[in-house]
PDB file of C-alpha atoms in Angstrom:
ATOM      1  CA  MET A   1      39.251  -2.153  38.638  1.00  0.00           C
ATOM      2  CA  THR A   2      36.510   0.423  38.121  1.00  0.00           C
ATOM      3  CA  GLY A   3      39.032   3.219  38.545  1.00  0.00           C
ATOM      4  CA  VAL A   4      41.209   1.802  35.795  1.00  0.00           C
ATOM      5  CA  ILE A   5      38.264   1.570  33.404  1.00  0.00           C
ATOM      6  CA  LEU A   6      37.158   5.105  34.271  1.00  0.00           C
ATOM      7  CA  ALA A   7      40.687   6.422  33.739  1.00  0.00           C
ATOM      8  CA  GLY A   8      40.821   4.661  30.367  1.00  0.00           C
ATOM      9  CA  VAL A   9      37.499   6.166  29.290  1.00  0.00           C
ATOM     10  CA  ILE A  10      38.571   9.659  30.357  1.00  0.00           C
ATOM     11  CA  GLY A  11      41.890   9.245  28.535  1.00  0.00           C
ATOM     12  CA  ALA A  12      40.086   8.021  25.417  1.00  0.00           C
ATOM     13  CA  LEU A  13      37.741  11.026  25.509  1.00  0.00           C
ATOM     14  CA  PHE A  14      40.672  13.430  25.819  1.00  0.00           C
ATOM     15  CA  ALA A  15      42.486  11.624  22.987  1.00  0.00           C
ATOM     16  CA  LEU A  16      39.424  11.719  20.725  1.00  0.00           C
ATOM     17  CA  GLY A  17      38.865  15.397  21.461  1.00  0.00           C
ATOM     18  CA  THR A  18      42.497  16.211  20.710  1.00  0.00           C
ATOM     19  CA  PHE A  19      42.337  14.187  17.488  1.00  0.00           C
ATOM     20  CA  LEU A  20      39.265  16.118  16.361  1.00  0.00           C
ATOM     21  CA  LEU A  21      40.877  19.454  17.289  1.00  0.00           C
ATOM     22  CA  LEU A  22      43.720  18.735  14.881  1.00  0.00           C
ATOM     23  CA  ARG A  23      41.412  18.170  11.879  1.00  0.00           C
ATOM     24  CA  ARG A  24      40.964  20.725   9.102  1.00  0.00           C
ATOM     25  CA  ASP A  25      37.162  20.732   9.185  1.00  0.00           C
ATOM     26  CA  LEU A  26      35.721  23.469  11.415  1.00  0.00           C
ATOM     27  CA  ILE A  27      32.783  21.316  12.591  1.00  0.00           C
ATOM     28  CA  ARG A  28      35.177  18.619  13.794  1.00  0.00           C
ATOM     29  CA  VAL A  29      37.154  21.244  15.696  1.00  0.00           C
ATOM     30  CA  VAL A  30      33.966  22.373  17.451  1.00  0.00           C
ATOM     31  CA  TRP A  31      33.052  18.790  18.331  1.00  0.00           C
ATOM     32  CA  GLY A  32      36.604  18.206  19.573  1.00  0.00           C
ATOM     33  CA  LEU A  33      36.262  21.120  21.984  1.00  0.00           C
ATOM     34  CA  ALA A  34      32.903  19.799  23.166  1.00  0.00           C
ATOM     35  CA  ILE A  35      34.308  16.309  23.784  1.00  0.00           C
ATOM     36  CA  ILE A  36      37.295  17.684  25.695  1.00  0.00           C
ATOM     37  CA  SER A  37      35.007  19.769  27.917  1.00  0.00           C
ATOM     38  CA  GLN A  38      32.849  16.722  28.635  1.00  0.00           C
ATOM     39  CA  ALA A  39      35.959  14.668  29.393  1.00  0.00           C
ATOM     40  CA  ALA A  40      36.996  17.324  31.902  1.00  0.00           C
ATOM     41  CA  ASN A  41      33.536  17.107  33.492  1.00  0.00           C
ATOM     42  CA  VAL A  42      33.781  13.319  33.820  1.00  0.00           C
ATOM     43  CA  TYR A  43      37.268  13.738  35.320  1.00  0.00           C
ATOM     44  CA  LEU A  44      35.968  16.225  37.906  1.00  0.00           C
ATOM     45  CA  LEU A  45      33.103  13.910  38.858  1.00  0.00           C
ATOM     46  CA  ALA A  46      35.479  10.984  39.190  1.00  0.00           C
ATOM     47  CA  MET A  47      37.830  12.963  41.404  1.00  0.00           C
ATOM     48  CA  GLY A  48      34.943  14.242  43.559  1.00  0.00           C
ATOM     49  CA  GLY A  49      34.886  10.857  45.217  1.00  0.00           C
ATOM     50  CA  ILE A  50      32.401   9.074  47.422  1.00  0.00           C
ATOM     51  CA  ALA A  51      32.748   9.234  51.201  1.00  0.00           C
ATOM     52  CA  GLU A  52      30.891   7.830  54.192  1.00  0.00           C
ATOM     53  CA  GLY A  53      27.930  10.017  55.034  1.00  0.00           C
ATOM     54  CA  THR A  54      27.634  11.119  58.649  1.00  0.00           C
ATOM     55  CA  ALA A  55      25.523  13.731  60.402  1.00  0.00           C
ATOM     56  CA  GLU A  56      28.463  16.146  60.242  1.00  0.00           C
ATOM     57  CA  THR A  57      28.894  15.871  56.476  1.00  0.00           C
ATOM     58  CA  VAL A  58      25.199  15.442  55.562  1.00  0.00           C
ATOM     59  CA  PRO A  59      22.917  17.468  57.875  1.00  0.00           C
ATOM     60  CA  VAL A  60      19.791  15.645  56.603  1.00  0.00           C
ATOM     61  CA  LEU A  61      21.010  12.476  58.322  1.00  0.00           C
ATOM     62  CA  GLU A  62      20.815  14.167  61.750  1.00  0.00           C
ATOM     63  CA  GLY A  63      18.322  12.284  63.914  1.00  0.00           C
ATOM     64  CA  HIS A  64      17.811   9.433  61.447  1.00  0.00           C
ATOM     65  CA  GLY A  65      19.009   5.894  61.813  1.00  0.00           C
ATOM     66  CA  HIS A  66      19.580   5.770  65.584  1.00  0.00           C
ATOM     67  CA  GLU A  67      18.264   2.223  65.783  1.00  0.00           C
ATOM     68  CA  ILE A  68      20.568   0.737  63.167  1.00  0.00           C
ATOM     69  CA  HIS A  69      23.602   2.726  62.121  1.00  0.00           C
ATOM     70  CA  VAL A  70      24.340   1.932  58.487  1.00  0.00           C
ATOM     71  CA  PRO A  71      27.010   4.171  56.967  1.00  0.00           C
ATOM     72  CA  MET A  72      25.734   5.769  53.784  1.00  0.00           C
ATOM     73  CA  ALA A  73      27.923   6.527  50.800  1.00  0.00           C
ATOM     74  CA  VAL A  74      27.455  10.084  49.553  1.00  0.00           C
ATOM     75  CA  ALA A  75      29.100  12.148  46.845  1.00  0.00           C
ATOM     76  CA  ASP A  76      30.262  15.737  47.214  1.00  0.00           C
ATOM     77  CA  PRO A  77      27.357  17.929  46.056  1.00  0.00           C
ATOM     78  CA  LEU A  78      29.598  20.928  45.315  1.00  0.00           C
ATOM     79  CA  VAL A  79      31.422  19.038  42.569  1.00  0.00           C
ATOM     80  CA  GLN A  80      28.123  17.885  41.113  1.00  0.00           C
ATOM     81  CA  ALA A  81      26.733  21.433  41.088  1.00  0.00           C
ATOM     82  CA  LEU A  82      29.847  22.800  39.401  1.00  0.00           C
ATOM     83  CA  VAL A  83      29.839  20.056  36.764  1.00  0.00           C
ATOM     84  CA  LEU A  84      26.135  20.596  36.075  1.00  0.00           C
ATOM     85  CA  THR A  85      26.827  24.292  35.532  1.00  0.00           C
ATOM     86  CA  ALA A  86      29.767  23.435  33.258  1.00  0.00           C
ATOM     87  CA  ILE A  87      27.577  21.071  31.208  1.00  0.00           C
ATOM     88  CA  VAL A  88      24.956  23.767  30.638  1.00  0.00           C
ATOM     89  CA  ILE A  89      27.570  26.383  29.716  1.00  0.00           C
ATOM     90  CA  GLY A  90      29.373  23.904  27.457  1.00  0.00           C
ATOM     91  CA  PHE A  91      26.131  23.054  25.655  1.00  0.00           C
ATOM     92  CA  GLY A  92      25.408  26.741  25.062  1.00  0.00           C
ATOM     93  CA  MET A  93      28.916  27.423  23.791  1.00  0.00           C
ATOM     94  CA  THR A  94      28.804  24.399  21.476  1.00  0.00           C
ATOM     95  CA  ALA A  95      25.493  25.552  20.010  1.00  0.00           C
ATOM     96  CA  PHE A  96      26.908  29.060  19.539  1.00  0.00           C
ATOM     97  CA  ALA A  97      30.065  27.710  17.871  1.00  0.00           C
ATOM     98  CA  LEU A  98      27.979  25.569  15.505  1.00  0.00           C
ATOM     99  CA  VAL A  99      25.877  28.598  14.533  1.00  0.00           C
ATOM    100  CA  LEU A 100      29.061  30.582  13.904  1.00  0.00           C
ATOM    101  CA  SER A 101      30.403  27.706  11.804  1.00  0.00           C
ATOM    102  CA  TYR A 102      27.230  27.771   9.708  1.00  0.00           C
ATOM    103  CA  ARG A 103      27.668  31.523   9.228  1.00  0.00           C
ATOM    104  CA  VAL A 104      31.282  31.004   8.129  1.00  0.00           C
ATOM    105  CA  TYR A 105      30.094  28.424   5.611  1.00  0.00           C
ATOM    106  CA  GLU A 106      27.489  30.831   4.241  1.00  0.00           C
ATOM    107  CA  GLU A 107      30.064  33.617   3.868  1.00  0.00           C
ATOM    108  CA  HIS A 108      33.030  31.662   2.503  1.00  0.00           C
ATOM    109  CA  GLY A 109      31.522  28.495   1.041  1.00  0.00           C
ATOM    110  CA  THR A 110      33.927  26.202   2.916  1.00  0.00           C
ATOM    111  CA  LEU A 111      34.613  24.912   6.397  1.00  0.00           C
ATOM    112  CA  ASP A 112      38.238  23.966   5.692  1.00  0.00           C
ATOM    113  CA  VAL A 113      40.332  25.859   8.230  1.00  0.00           C
ATOM    114  CA  SER A 114      43.414  26.008   5.987  1.00  0.00           C
ATOM    115  CA  LYS A 115      41.395  27.552   3.137  1.00  0.00           C
ATOM    116  CA  LEU A 116      39.793  30.048   5.504  1.00  0.00           C
ATOM    117  CA  GLY A 117      43.234  31.175   6.682  1.00  0.00           C
ATOM    118  CA  ASP A 118      44.413  31.882   3.126  1.00  0.00           C
ATOM    119  CA  ARG A 119      41.598  34.350   2.352  1.00  0.00           C
ATOM    120  CA  GLU A 120      42.270  38.051   2.501  1.00  0.00           C
TER     121      GLU A 120
END
């Protein structure tokens, strides 16, 4: 059941991002790109999965828990590290795109993409 809800949320994020990408306002296009990148990050985290932690997969568990063996659920740290890096890069690119959008507004007086395309 949790997987279905997570898939629905990821699909809704992708749909919202695509909807915003198709708008005429430049700020909404930037936010659409940001939402799509965050949806991709959530998708990667969801697909990273959770597995049973053993001494072979998690070296820290070596020598611990000999009295009572309780399998621990662990997530793949490589996926988490990559998603964390993608979040930081996405935040920087969103900030840069918003600054560029402000500069476009100062130069042309509009953020309407169709009006910006008609200028010579």
